mmCIF file of C-alpha atoms in Angstrom:
data_model
loop_
_atom_site.group_PDB
_atom_site.id
_atom_site.type_symbol
_atom_site.label_atom_id
_atom_site.label_comp_id
_atom_site.label_asym_id
_atom_site.label_seq_id
_atom_site.Cartn_x
_atom_site.Cartn_y
_atom_site.Cartn_z
ATOM 1 C CA MET C 1 44.257 50.682 29.515
ATOM 2 C CA SER C 2 43.153 53.238 26.985
ATOM 3 C CA LYS C 3 40.939 52.295 24.069
ATOM 4 C CA ILE C 4 43.952 52.440 21.724
ATOM 5 C CA THR C 5 45.964 49.998 23.813
ATOM 6 C CA ASP C 6 42.924 47.724 24.214
ATOM 7 C CA LYS C 7 42.445 47.592 20.429
ATOM 8 C CA VAL C 8 46.162 47.005 19.786
ATOM 9 C CA TYR C 9 46.202 44.295 22.472
ATOM 10 C CA GLU C 10 43.348 42.490 20.668
ATOM 11 C CA LEU C 11 45.148 42.758 17.322
ATOM 12 C CA ALA C 12 48.546 41.758 18.695
ATOM 13 C CA LYS C 13 47.611 38.832 20.923
ATOM 14 C CA PRO C 14 47.008 36.230 18.177
ATOM 15 C CA VAL C 15 50.123 37.344 16.260
ATOM 16 C CA VAL C 16 52.287 37.109 19.381
ATOM 17 C CA GLU C 17 50.866 33.725 20.408
ATOM 18 C CA GLN C 18 51.295 32.326 16.878
ATOM 19 C CA ALA C 19 54.986 33.253 17.178
ATOM 20 C CA GLY C 20 55.253 31.140 20.342
ATOM 21 C CA CYS C 21 55.345 34.088 22.733
ATOM 22 C CA SER C 22 52.915 35.649 25.182
ATOM 23 C CA LEU C 23 51.720 39.240 25.135
ATOM 24 C CA TRP C 24 52.802 41.000 28.330
ATOM 25 C CA ASP C 25 51.629 44.582 27.755
ATOM 26 C CA VAL C 26 50.877 47.331 25.248
ATOM 27 C CA GLU C 27 51.720 50.952 25.917
ATOM 28 C CA TYR C 28 51.033 54.106 23.944
ATOM 29 C CA VAL C 29 53.020 57.036 25.346
ATOM 30 C CA ARG C 30 54.353 60.417 24.336
ATOM 31 C CA GLU C 31 58.096 60.866 24.823
ATOM 32 C CA ALA C 32 60.277 63.743 23.613
ATOM 33 C CA GLY C 33 57.516 65.082 21.380
ATOM 34 C CA SER C 34 56.784 61.772 19.618
ATOM 35 C CA TRP C 35 54.179 59.062 20.208
ATOM 36 C CA TYR C 36 55.402 55.503 20.789
ATOM 37 C CA LEU C 37 53.375 52.325 20.492
ATOM 38 C CA ARG C 38 55.184 49.540 22.323
ATOM 39 C CA VAL C 39 54.233 45.891 22.390
ATOM 40 C CA PHE C 40 55.971 43.935 25.143
ATOM 41 C CA ILE C 41 56.314 40.178 24.749
ATOM 42 C CA ASP C 42 57.535 37.299 26.882
ATOM 43 C CA LYS C 43 58.638 33.727 26.198
ATOM 44 C CA GLU C 44 59.809 30.804 28.256
ATOM 45 C CA GLY C 45 63.603 30.868 28.041
ATOM 46 C CA GLY C 46 63.666 34.529 27.012
ATOM 47 C CA VAL C 47 62.783 36.687 24.036
ATOM 48 C CA SER C 48 65.249 36.994 21.148
ATOM 49 C CA ILE C 49 65.746 39.850 18.719
ATOM 50 C CA ASN C 50 64.354 37.498 16.027
ATOM 51 C CA ASP C 51 61.126 37.084 18.029
ATOM 52 C CA CYS C 52 60.748 40.863 18.198
ATOM 53 C CA GLU C 53 61.537 41.314 14.510
ATOM 54 C CA ASN C 54 59.163 38.556 13.336
ATOM 55 C CA ILE C 55 56.284 39.859 15.428
ATOM 56 C CA SER C 56 56.957 43.437 14.330
ATOM 57 C CA ARG C 57 56.982 42.480 10.633
ATOM 58 C CA THR C 58 53.763 40.472 10.990
ATOM 59 C CA LEU C 59 51.901 42.953 13.174
ATOM 60 C CA ASP C 60 52.861 46.167 11.367
ATOM 61 C CA PRO C 61 50.620 45.644 8.288
ATOM 62 C CA ILE C 62 47.755 44.490 10.532
ATOM 63 C CA LEU C 63 48.017 47.738 12.502
ATOM 64 C CA ASP C 64 48.206 49.741 9.267
ATOM 65 C CA GLU C 65 45.002 48.118 8.010
ATOM 66 C CA ALA C 66 43.075 48.400 11.302
ATOM 67 C CA ASP C 67 44.388 51.955 11.825
ATOM 68 C CA PRO C 68 43.690 52.154 15.598
ATOM 69 C CA ILE C 69 45.883 55.271 15.875
ATOM 70 C CA PRO C 70 45.068 58.206 13.592
ATOM 71 C CA ASP C 71 48.327 60.090 14.235
ATOM 72 C CA SER C 72 51.895 59.100 13.363
ATOM 73 C CA TYR C 73 53.824 57.047 15.917
ATOM 74 C CA VAL C 74 56.952 54.965 16.388
ATOM 75 C CA PHE C 75 56.179 51.241 16.617
ATOM 76 C CA GLU C 76 58.390 48.988 18.765
ATOM 77 C CA VAL C 77 58.235 45.348 19.828
ATOM 78 C CA GLY C 78 60.409 44.363 22.761
ATOM 79 C CA SER C 79 60.891 42.015 25.670
ATOM 80 C CA ALA C 80 58.933 42.634 28.845
ATOM 81 C CA GLY C 81 62.354 42.538 30.538
ATOM 82 C CA ALA C 82 63.695 41.137 33.771
ATOM 83 C CA GLU C 83 62.462 44.165 35.733
ATOM 84 C CA ARG C 84 59.022 44.305 34.139
ATOM 85 C CA GLU C 85 56.185 46.306 35.622
ATOM 86 C CA LEU C 86 53.386 44.362 37.289
ATOM 87 C CA LYS C 87 49.977 45.834 36.428
ATOM 88 C CA ARG C 88 47.217 43.221 36.268
ATOM 89 C CA PRO C 89 46.097 40.888 39.084
ATOM 90 C CA GLY C 90 47.434 37.925 37.088
ATOM 91 C CA ASP C 91 50.882 39.558 36.981
ATOM 92 C CA PHE C 92 50.952 39.726 40.778
ATOM 93 C CA GLN C 93 49.696 36.155 41.112
ATOM 94 C CA GLN C 94 52.335 34.880 38.674
ATOM 95 C CA PHE C 95 55.178 36.568 40.565
ATOM 96 C CA MET C 96 54.000 36.036 44.158
ATOM 97 C CA GLY C 97 57.131 35.275 46.217
ATOM 98 C CA SER C 98 59.412 37.177 43.809
ATOM 99 C CA GLU C 99 61.478 40.215 44.704
ATOM 100 C CA VAL C 100 59.756 43.461 43.719
ATOM 101 C CA GLU C 101 60.296 47.186 43.997
ATOM 102 C CA VAL C 102 57.311 49.269 45.080
ATOM 103 C CA ARG C 103 57.482 52.958 44.137
ATOM 104 C CA LEU C 104 55.184 55.392 45.897
ATOM 105 C CA TYR C 105 53.783 58.795 44.997
ATOM 106 C CA GLN C 106 54.611 60.212 48.438
ATOM 107 C CA PRO C 107 57.507 59.182 50.721
ATOM 108 C CA ILE C 108 57.033 57.080 53.846
ATOM 109 C CA ASN C 109 59.755 57.600 56.445
ATOM 110 C CA GLY C 110 61.733 59.548 53.844
ATOM 111 C CA SER C 111 61.624 56.901 51.116
ATOM 112 C CA LYS C 112 59.505 56.492 47.993
ATOM 113 C CA ALA C 113 60.931 53.082 46.987
ATOM 114 C CA PHE C 114 60.799 49.798 48.878
ATOM 115 C CA VAL C 115 62.258 46.426 47.848
ATOM 116 C CA GLY C 116 61.030 43.144 49.249
ATOM 117 C CA THR C 117 59.407 39.806 48.503
ATOM 118 C CA LEU C 118 55.891 40.094 47.108
ATOM 119 C CA SER C 119 53.724 38.498 49.776
ATOM 120 C CA GLY C 120 50.233 39.767 49.013
ATOM 121 C CA TYR C 121 47.966 41.426 46.492
ATOM 122 C CA ASP C 122 44.358 42.420 47.102
ATOM 123 C CA ASN C 123 42.472 44.623 44.637
ATOM 124 C CA GLY C 124 45.472 46.890 44.038
ATOM 125 C CA ASP C 125 46.852 46.837 47.579
ATOM 126 C CA VAL C 126 50.332 45.279 47.750
ATOM 127 C CA SER C 127 52.215 43.635 50.616
ATOM 128 C CA ILE C 128 55.921 42.826 50.723
ATOM 129 C CA LEU C 129 58.295 41.242 53.185
ATOM 130 C CA ALA C 130 61.319 43.552 53.448
ATOM 131 C CA GLY C 131 63.878 41.790 55.614
ATOM 132 C CA LYS C 132 61.812 40.741 58.618
ATOM 133 C CA GLU C 133 59.299 43.565 58.253
ATOM 134 C CA ASN C 134 55.888 43.103 56.633
ATOM 135 C CA MET C 135 54.909 46.224 54.727
ATOM 136 C CA SER C 136 51.558 46.991 53.121
ATOM 137 C CA PHE C 137 50.741 49.724 50.628
ATOM 138 C CA GLN C 138 47.335 50.884 49.498
ATOM 139 C CA LYS C 139 46.553 51.144 45.797
ATOM 140 C CA ALA C 140 46.273 54.960 46.004
ATOM 141 C CA GLN C 141 49.835 55.194 47.390
ATOM 142 C CA ILE C 142 51.453 53.068 44.666
ATOM 143 C CA ALA C 143 52.941 54.672 41.565
ATOM 144 C CA GLN C 144 54.535 51.472 40.234
ATOM 145 C CA VAL C 145 55.380 47.892 41.151
ATOM 146 C CA LYS C 146 58.039 46.070 39.150
ATOM 147 C CA LEU C 147 60.197 42.994 39.483
ATOM 148 C CA HIS C 148 63.539 43.722 41.106
ATOM 149 C CA VAL C 149 66.735 41.962 40.131
ATOM 150 C CA SER C 150 69.453 41.988 42.782
ATOM 151 C CA ILE C 151 73.041 41.927 41.655
#
């Protein structure tokens, strides 16, 4: 996490928890020429638009006062989503046994994406059970790991 996202995480966490939610992630990214600050939240039973709005209204003046970002940006609060990205060790522990999609930087056997049941996590290395095949990926190979929802 960058220093900006660390600072925003610290500011947002008590606001999010006071609203009965948990803070999943903070991202600060440039898209289509604009900067976006996104706060992703989660809640047992799902996040509502009211949760997002209440947290946004409460957090916005706190961010304005703390001013962790000197430039202009678009501020958004949203749900972590059903296909959320797993980043921290606790994320992997929480969703061990869940279906995930592992995206790689370079293809293996012609594919850069693999779907399977999360079966292991060790210091950034990820293992999945895809069908009857155990697959392991090293941290340096992995571009992204996210929950996968089958239809």
